[in-house]
Short mmCIF file of C-alpha atoms and ligand atoms in Angstrom, two decimals:
data_model
loop_
_atom_site.label_atom_id
_atom_site.label_comp_id
_atom_site.label_asym_id
_atom_site.label_seq_id
_atom_site.Cartn_x
_atom_site.Cartn_y
_atom_site.Cartn_z
CA MET A 1 0.00 0.00 0.00
CA ARG A 2 1.30 3.45 -0.87
CA VAL A 3 0.41 6.34 1.44
CA LEU A 4 0.82 9.98 0.45
CA SER A 5 0.00 13.30 2.05
CA GLY A 6 1.03 16.94 1.78
CA ILE A 7 1.21 19.81 4.22
CA GLN A 8 1.08 23.45 3.20
CA PRO A 9 3.95 25.56 4.56
CA THR A 10 1.82 28.49 5.64
CA GLY A 11 3.10 29.05 9.19
CA ARG A 12 4.27 27.23 12.28
CA PRO A 13 2.15 24.25 13.36
CA HIS A 14 -0.04 24.43 16.44
CA TRP A 15 -1.33 21.75 18.82
CA GLY A 16 -4.46 21.29 16.63
CA ASN A 17 -2.37 20.58 13.53
CA TYR A 18 -0.30 18.05 15.46
CA PHE A 19 -3.04 15.98 17.08
CA GLY A 20 -5.52 16.46 14.22
CA ALA A 21 -3.14 15.71 11.36
CA ILE A 22 0.66 15.48 11.74
CA LYS A 23 0.69 12.81 14.46
CA GLN A 24 -1.70 10.67 12.46
CA TYR A 25 0.41 11.01 9.27
CA ILE A 26 3.51 10.01 11.14
CA ASP A 27 1.77 6.99 12.62
CA LEU A 28 1.21 5.75 9.04
CA GLN A 29 4.83 6.03 7.96
CA SER A 30 5.56 2.34 8.44
CA GLU A 31 3.15 1.38 5.63
CA ASP A 32 4.73 -0.25 2.59
CA GLN A 33 5.73 3.05 1.09
CA ALA A 34 4.97 6.51 2.42
CA PHE A 35 5.48 9.85 0.68
CA TYR A 36 5.11 13.12 2.60
CA PHE A 37 5.76 16.46 1.03
CA ILE A 38 5.73 20.16 1.75
CA ALA A 39 3.17 21.68 -0.63
CA ASN A 40 5.03 24.89 -1.52
CA LEU A 41 3.40 25.13 -4.98
CA HIS A 42 0.01 25.19 -3.30
CA ALA A 43 1.22 27.75 -0.77
CA LEU A 44 2.25 30.06 -3.66
CA THR A 45 -1.44 30.92 -3.97
CA THR A 46 -1.39 32.62 -0.55
CA VAL A 47 2.22 33.18 0.59
CA ARG A 48 3.42 35.86 -1.81
CA ASP A 49 6.92 36.60 -0.48
CA GLY A 50 9.84 34.49 -1.73
CA ASP A 51 12.00 34.53 1.40
CA THR A 52 9.02 33.79 3.60
CA LEU A 53 7.90 30.84 1.50
CA ARG A 54 11.43 29.41 1.38
CA GLN A 55 11.77 29.68 5.17
CA PHE A 56 8.27 28.30 5.85
CA SER A 57 9.05 25.31 3.60
CA LEU A 58 12.29 24.43 5.40
CA ASP A 59 10.62 25.01 8.76
CA ALA A 60 7.76 22.67 7.86
CA ALA A 61 10.24 19.94 6.86
CA MET A 62 12.20 20.35 10.11
CA ASP A 63 8.97 20.35 12.12
CA LEU A 64 7.90 17.01 10.63
CA LEU A 65 11.32 15.45 11.20
CA ALA A 66 11.49 16.76 14.76
CA LEU A 67 8.02 15.38 15.47
CA GLY A 68 9.02 11.87 14.44
CA LEU A 69 8.92 11.54 10.67
CA ASP A 70 11.69 9.05 9.93
CA PRO A 71 13.33 9.57 6.52
CA ASN A 72 14.39 5.90 6.55
CA GLN A 73 10.75 4.87 6.60
CA ALA A 74 9.08 7.60 4.53
CA SER A 75 10.22 9.85 1.69
CA LEU A 76 10.08 13.51 2.69
CA PHE A 77 10.45 16.13 -0.03
CA ILE A 78 9.50 19.59 -1.22
CA GLN A 79 6.73 19.57 -3.83
CA SER A 80 8.52 21.86 -6.30
CA ASP A 81 11.59 19.58 -6.31
CA VAL A 82 9.46 17.17 -8.36
CA PRO A 83 8.88 19.13 -11.60
CA GLU A 84 6.91 16.20 -13.03
CA ILE A 85 4.01 17.39 -10.85
CA SER A 86 3.65 20.69 -12.68
CA GLU A 87 3.64 18.89 -16.01
CA LEU A 88 1.07 16.35 -14.89
CA ASN A 89 -0.99 19.23 -13.49
CA TRP A 90 -1.45 20.61 -17.01
CA LEU A 91 -2.40 17.23 -18.48
CA LEU A 92 -5.15 17.00 -15.89
CA LEU A 93 -6.20 20.66 -16.01
CA ALA A 94 -6.69 20.50 -19.79
CA GLY A 95 -9.64 18.15 -19.40
CA THR A 96 -11.10 19.17 -16.02
CA PRO A 97 -14.66 20.53 -16.28
CA MET A 98 -15.06 24.02 -14.78
CA GLY A 99 -18.17 22.81 -12.94
CA LEU A 100 -16.15 20.28 -10.95
CA LEU A 101 -13.95 23.06 -9.54
CA GLU A 102 -16.84 25.49 -9.11
CA ARG A 103 -18.36 23.07 -6.61
CA CYS A 104 -15.27 23.09 -4.36
CA VAL A 105 -15.80 24.88 -1.06
CA SER A 106 -12.18 25.45 -0.06
CA TYR A 107 -11.51 28.23 -2.56
CA LYS A 108 -14.79 29.90 -1.66
CA ASP A 109 -13.75 29.74 2.00
CA LYS A 110 -10.35 31.28 1.25
CA ILE A 111 -11.94 34.10 -0.72
CA ALA A 112 -14.47 34.66 2.07
CA LYS A 113 -11.47 34.98 4.44
CA GLY A 114 -10.15 37.82 2.28
CA PHE A 115 -7.47 36.08 0.18
CA PRO A 116 -7.15 37.65 -3.31
CA VAL A 117 -9.20 35.91 -6.01
CA VAL A 118 -6.42 34.24 -8.02
CA SER A 119 -6.93 31.43 -10.52
CA GLY A 120 -4.37 29.30 -8.65
CA LEU A 121 -6.86 29.02 -5.79
CA PHE A 122 -9.55 27.90 -8.21
CA ALA A 123 -7.32 25.28 -9.88
CA TYR A 124 -5.79 24.20 -6.54
CA PRO A 125 -7.60 20.80 -6.44
CA VAL A 126 -6.17 19.85 -9.86
CA LEU A 127 -2.60 20.37 -8.65
CA GLN A 128 -3.53 18.32 -5.60
CA ALA A 129 -4.82 15.58 -7.92
CA ALA A 130 -1.46 15.65 -9.76
CA ASP A 131 0.33 15.23 -6.39
CA ILE A 132 -1.72 12.20 -5.56
CA LEU A 133 -1.86 10.49 -8.96
CA ALA A 134 1.85 10.97 -9.72
CA TYR A 135 2.83 8.35 -7.13
CA ASP A 136 0.12 5.76 -7.79
CA SER A 137 -1.07 6.53 -4.26
CA ASP A 138 -3.56 4.13 -2.74
CA VAL A 139 -4.36 6.00 0.45
CA VAL A 140 -4.37 9.71 1.24
CA PRO A 141 -4.74 10.62 4.92
CA VAL A 142 -6.43 14.02 5.18
CA GLY A 143 -8.54 16.09 7.55
CA GLU A 144 -12.28 16.49 7.03
CA ASP A 145 -11.71 19.79 5.20
CA GLN A 146 -9.74 18.06 2.42
CA LYS A 147 -12.12 15.21 1.69
CA GLN A 148 -13.79 17.04 -1.19
CA HIS A 149 -10.40 17.46 -2.90
CA ILE A 150 -9.82 13.72 -2.81
CA GLU A 151 -13.25 13.19 -4.37
CA VAL A 152 -12.30 15.65 -7.14
CA CYS A 153 -9.03 13.77 -7.63
CA ARG A 154 -10.92 10.49 -8.00
CA ASP A 155 -13.30 12.08 -10.54
CA ILE A 156 -10.40 13.50 -12.56
CA ALA A 157 -8.55 10.16 -12.54
CA LYS A 158 -11.63 8.18 -13.56
CA ALA A 159 -12.42 10.59 -16.42
CA PHE A 160 -8.81 10.40 -17.66
CA ASN A 161 -8.82 6.60 -17.49
CA HIS A 162 -12.15 6.52 -19.28
CA GLN A 163 -10.79 8.73 -22.06
CA TYR A 164 -7.29 7.27 -22.45
CA GLY A 165 -7.22 3.82 -20.84
CA GLU A 166 -6.06 2.64 -17.41
CA VAL A 167 -3.35 5.17 -16.57
CA PHE A 168 -4.02 6.16 -12.96
CA VAL A 169 -4.56 4.27 -9.73
CA ILE A 170 -7.79 5.50 -8.10
CA PRO A 171 -6.88 6.63 -4.57
CA LYS A 172 -8.95 6.52 -1.39
CA ALA A 173 -9.11 9.14 1.34
CA LYS A 174 -8.35 8.04 4.87
CA THR A 175 -10.17 10.49 7.06
CA LEU A 176 -8.26 11.44 10.14
CA ASP A 177 -9.84 10.95 13.51
CA ALA A 178 -12.29 13.85 13.75
CA SER A 179 -12.63 13.36 17.50
CA ALA A 180 -9.11 14.75 17.69
CA LYS A 181 -10.53 18.27 17.40
CA VAL A 182 -8.33 20.41 19.62
CA PRO A 183 -9.86 23.43 21.39
CA GLY A 184 -8.04 26.77 21.33
CA THR A 185 -7.40 29.24 24.13
CA ASP A 186 -10.97 30.58 23.81
CA GLY A 187 -12.58 27.12 23.85
CA ASP A 188 -13.42 27.21 20.10
CA LYS A 189 -11.59 24.97 17.58
CA MET A 190 -7.90 25.89 17.60
CA SER A 191 -7.04 27.60 14.30
CA LYS A 192 -4.51 30.00 12.82
CA SER A 193 -7.42 32.08 11.55
CA TYR A 194 -8.95 32.55 15.01
CA GLY A 195 -5.76 33.67 16.77
CA ASN A 196 -6.48 31.17 19.57
CA PHE A 197 -3.61 28.77 18.87
CA ILE A 198 -0.54 27.59 20.76
CA GLU A 199 2.41 26.64 18.58
CA ILE A 200 4.18 23.34 19.14
CA PHE A 201 7.63 24.90 19.11
CA GLU A 202 6.98 28.21 20.80
CA PRO A 203 9.16 28.94 23.85
CA VAL A 204 7.92 27.13 26.95
CA LYS A 205 7.57 30.43 28.82
CA SER A 206 5.17 31.97 26.30
CA MET A 207 3.33 28.65 25.92
CA LYS A 208 2.74 28.61 29.70
CA LYS A 209 1.47 32.20 29.63
CA LYS A 210 -1.04 31.33 26.91
CA VAL A 211 -2.22 28.26 28.82
CA MET A 212 -2.73 30.31 32.00
CA ARG A 213 -4.91 32.73 29.99
CA ILE A 214 -7.23 30.05 28.55
CA SER A 215 -10.84 31.13 29.12
CA THR A 216 -12.91 29.17 31.66
CA ASP A 217 -16.45 29.32 32.95
CA SER A 218 -17.40 30.95 36.23
CA ARG A 219 -18.44 27.90 38.23
CA GLU A 220 -17.40 27.81 41.86
CA MET A 221 -14.53 25.64 43.02
CA HIS A 222 -16.67 23.28 45.09
CA GLU A 223 -19.01 22.42 42.16
CA SER A 224 -18.71 19.10 40.36
CA LYS A 225 -17.93 19.47 36.66
CA ALA A 226 -18.45 17.15 33.68
CA PRO A 227 -14.97 16.40 32.26
CA GLU A 228 -16.13 15.40 28.75
CA THR A 229 -17.42 18.83 27.83
CA ASP A 230 -14.65 20.89 29.41
CA HIS A 231 -11.98 22.26 27.06
CA LEU A 232 -9.28 22.29 29.75
CA PHE A 233 -9.92 18.60 30.34
CA GLN A 234 -9.79 17.97 26.57
CA LEU A 235 -6.44 19.71 26.37
CA PHE A 236 -5.03 17.79 29.33
CA SER A 237 -6.18 14.54 27.70
CA LEU A 238 -3.90 15.20 24.73
CA PHE A 239 -0.80 15.07 26.88
CA GLY A 240 -1.53 13.00 29.99
CA SER A 241 -1.12 9.24 30.42
CA LYS A 242 -4.26 7.09 30.74
CA GLU A 243 -3.93 7.03 34.57
CA GLU A 244 -3.42 10.79 34.76
CA ILE A 245 -6.46 11.39 32.55
CA ASP A 246 -8.62 9.04 34.65
CA SER A 247 -7.62 10.68 37.90
CA MET A 248 -8.21 14.13 36.39
CA ALA A 249 -11.73 12.97 35.38
CA ASP A 250 -12.37 11.85 38.97
CA LEU A 251 -11.21 15.23 40.24
CA TYR A 252 -13.65 16.99 37.88
CA ARG A 253 -16.57 14.89 39.06
CA ALA A 254 -15.67 15.43 42.73
CA GLY A 255 -15.22 19.21 42.37
CA GLY A 256 -13.17 21.23 44.84
CA PHE A 257 -10.35 22.30 42.53
CA GLY A 258 -9.39 25.57 40.85
CA TYR A 259 -8.97 25.94 37.08
CA GLY A 260 -5.55 27.51 37.71
CA ASP A 261 -4.21 24.17 38.99
CA ILE A 262 -5.50 22.37 35.92
CA LYS A 263 -3.87 24.94 33.65
CA LYS A 264 -0.53 24.47 35.42
CA LYS A 265 -0.83 20.72 34.88
CA ILE A 266 -1.61 21.22 31.16
CA ALA A 267 1.38 23.53 30.70
CA GLU A 268 3.74 21.10 32.45
CA ALA A 269 2.41 18.09 30.57
CA ALA A 270 2.65 19.91 27.21
CA ALA A 271 6.22 21.05 27.93
CA ASP A 272 7.27 17.47 28.76
CA TYR A 273 5.39 16.00 25.81
CA PHE A 274 7.09 18.17 23.21
CA GLU A 275 10.52 18.30 24.90
CA PRO A 276 12.13 15.52 22.78
CA ALA A 277 10.79 17.14 19.58
CA ARG A 278 12.10 20.51 20.73
CA GLU A 279 15.58 19.00 21.20
CA ARG A 280 15.50 17.27 17.81
CA ARG A 281 14.37 20.55 16.20
CA LEU A 282 17.44 22.34 17.61
CA GLU A 283 19.73 19.58 16.33
CA LEU A 284 18.22 19.86 12.85
CA GLU A 285 18.57 23.64 12.81
CA ALA A 286 22.27 23.22 13.58
CA LYS A 287 22.75 20.85 10.63
CA PRO A 288 21.34 22.43 7.46
CA GLU A 289 23.45 20.06 5.32
CA GLN A 290 21.69 17.06 6.83
CA LEU A 291 18.28 18.54 6.05
CA LYS A 292 19.36 19.21 2.47
CA GLU A 293 20.46 15.61 2.12
CA ILE A 294 17.19 14.22 3.52
CA LEU A 295 15.09 16.41 1.20
CA GLY A 296 17.37 15.61 -1.76
CA ASP A 297 17.03 11.85 -1.19
CA GLY A 298 13.27 12.20 -0.72
CA ALA A 299 12.90 14.16 -3.96
CA ALA A 300 14.99 11.59 -5.86
CA GLN A 301 12.74 8.75 -4.64
CA ALA A 302 9.63 10.77 -5.48
CA ARG A 303 10.88 11.73 -8.97
CA LYS A 304 11.66 8.13 -9.79
CA LYS A 305 8.02 7.19 -9.31
CA ALA A 306 6.51 10.43 -10.67
CA SER A 307 8.48 10.30 -13.93
CA GLU A 308 7.26 6.76 -14.57
CA VAL A 309 3.62 7.79 -14.06
CA LEU A 310 4.02 11.01 -16.08
CA MET A 311 5.44 9.02 -19.01
CA ARG A 312 2.45 6.69 -18.86
CA ALA A 313 0.05 9.67 -18.94
CA GLN A 314 1.97 11.48 -21.72
CA LYS A 315 1.99 8.41 -23.92
CA ALA A 316 -1.71 7.80 -23.36
CA CYS A 317 -2.74 11.29 -24.39
CA GLY A 318 -0.51 11.51 -27.44
CA LEU A 319 2.39 13.62 -26.18
CA LYS A 320 5.11 11.02 -26.72
P1 LIG B 1 -5.77 26.20 10.60
O1 LIG B 1 -7.25 26.03 10.94
O2 LIG B 1 -4.98 26.57 11.79
O3 LIG B 1 -5.54 27.12 9.41
P2 LIG B 1 -5.20 24.13 8.70
O4 LIG B 1 -6.52 24.34 8.02
O5 LIG B 1 -3.95 24.58 8.02
O6 LIG B 1 -5.27 24.78 10.17
O7 LIG B 1 -5.10 22.60 9.09
C1 LIG B 1 -4.10 21.71 8.71
C2 LIG B 1 -4.51 20.34 9.25
O8 LIG B 1 -4.62 20.37 10.68
C3 LIG B 1 -5.88 19.90 8.73
O9 LIG B 1 -5.81 18.54 8.38
C4 LIG B 1 -6.82 20.09 9.90
O10 LIG B 1 -7.85 19.13 9.89
C5 LIG B 1 -5.90 19.92 11.11
N1 LIG B 1 -6.36 20.81 12.20
C6 LIG B 1 -6.29 22.15 12.25
N2 LIG B 1 -6.79 22.66 13.40
C7 LIG B 1 -7.21 21.59 14.12
C8 LIG B 1 -7.84 21.44 15.41
N3 LIG B 1 -8.10 22.47 16.18
N4 LIG B 1 -8.13 20.19 15.82
C9 LIG B 1 -7.84 19.12 15.05
N5 LIG B 1 -7.27 19.18 13.82
C10 LIG B 1 -6.95 20.40 13.36
N1 LIG B 2 -4.42 20.84 0.28
C1 LIG B 2 -3.80 20.21 1.42
C2 LIG B 2 -4.02 21.07 2.68
O1 LIG B 2 -4.22 22.26 2.57
C3 LIG B 2 -2.31 20.02 1.18
C4 LIG B 2 -2.06 19.11 0.02
C5 LIG B 2 -1.55 19.45 -1.20
C6 LIG B 2 -2.33 17.71 -0.02
N2 LIG B 2 -1.45 18.37 -1.99
C7 LIG B 2 -1.91 17.27 -1.33
C8 LIG B 2 -2.86 16.80 0.88
C9 LIG B 2 -2.06 15.94 -1.72
C10 LIG B 2 -3.00 15.45 0.48
C11 LIG B 2 -2.61 15.04 -0.81
O2 LIG B 2 -3.96 20.56 3.78
#
């Protein structure tokens, strides 16, 4: 089975990105073959400064490696280092009905958020289809928000196969665990767009400050509280061991505690949880040559497969 997924380099990852997506990608890296890439071509539609995009792309690669992506198990590369993707993108775009893209919600969402109306945002799902089809991917782990793009990819691949013969493998989405929705500092879903996020790699001191400022309700200390619906409890559950989580749940039901104590526990648990990743991140930053080598090897492995698939597609549609 071949697994593939991409991450846009649009900023530093927060706790929601980790538990909702990154951790689950990394858990799949031991599959037969896994390809993970930094989607810098996609990010071009919104990150419009060269130095920023370059830095975000390297940061995203270091973040994944620090968080446990093992380059001996999975190929890690930068999307634009595989030029076959851009070529395949055009082969797919040439036959994609406008209506298929007009139905996609993600570009409408971006435009509603105030991003400029560029055609790259509109054609974004076609480039994503090229990413997926270029490696004969079987499974694509994605969050709920990306499921429609995988459907579009399947439609594009089926139409191409129907027109030109069996060229592409039809991929399946693997939806990530939606229960892993991480609350932000205001209790709503943690998101870059809501300004309620805590970054994985931010300094422990500022992380602790943000945790201590998480909003809470005004119930009295002695009152019993339901753990399941409390966002502080949900946050603690991300980091604590099973025993710690169970005893925290008992404490909630019994009442008699202050939210400040819970916040301290969350901050400590989060600092411990990410400490090994923080150390690995510093080691990677000190060795830019090593990062270059990992990304170079990853791109070589990816190009090997992508050039084979591109050739198949080019031949089928009369370009070779
Ligand atoms: P943001 O909302 O901060 O812009 P993205 O849309 O870039 O985050 O999300 C990247 C990935 O992280 C997606 O797969 C998404 O499902 C996941 N993700 C983002 N925020 C959360 C959250 N609060 N809880 C769980 N998963 C999340
Ligand atoms: N669009 C995805 C996101 O914003 C990133 C992405 C680009 C991707 N190409 C992909 C994900 C291919 C899975 C497969 O999160």
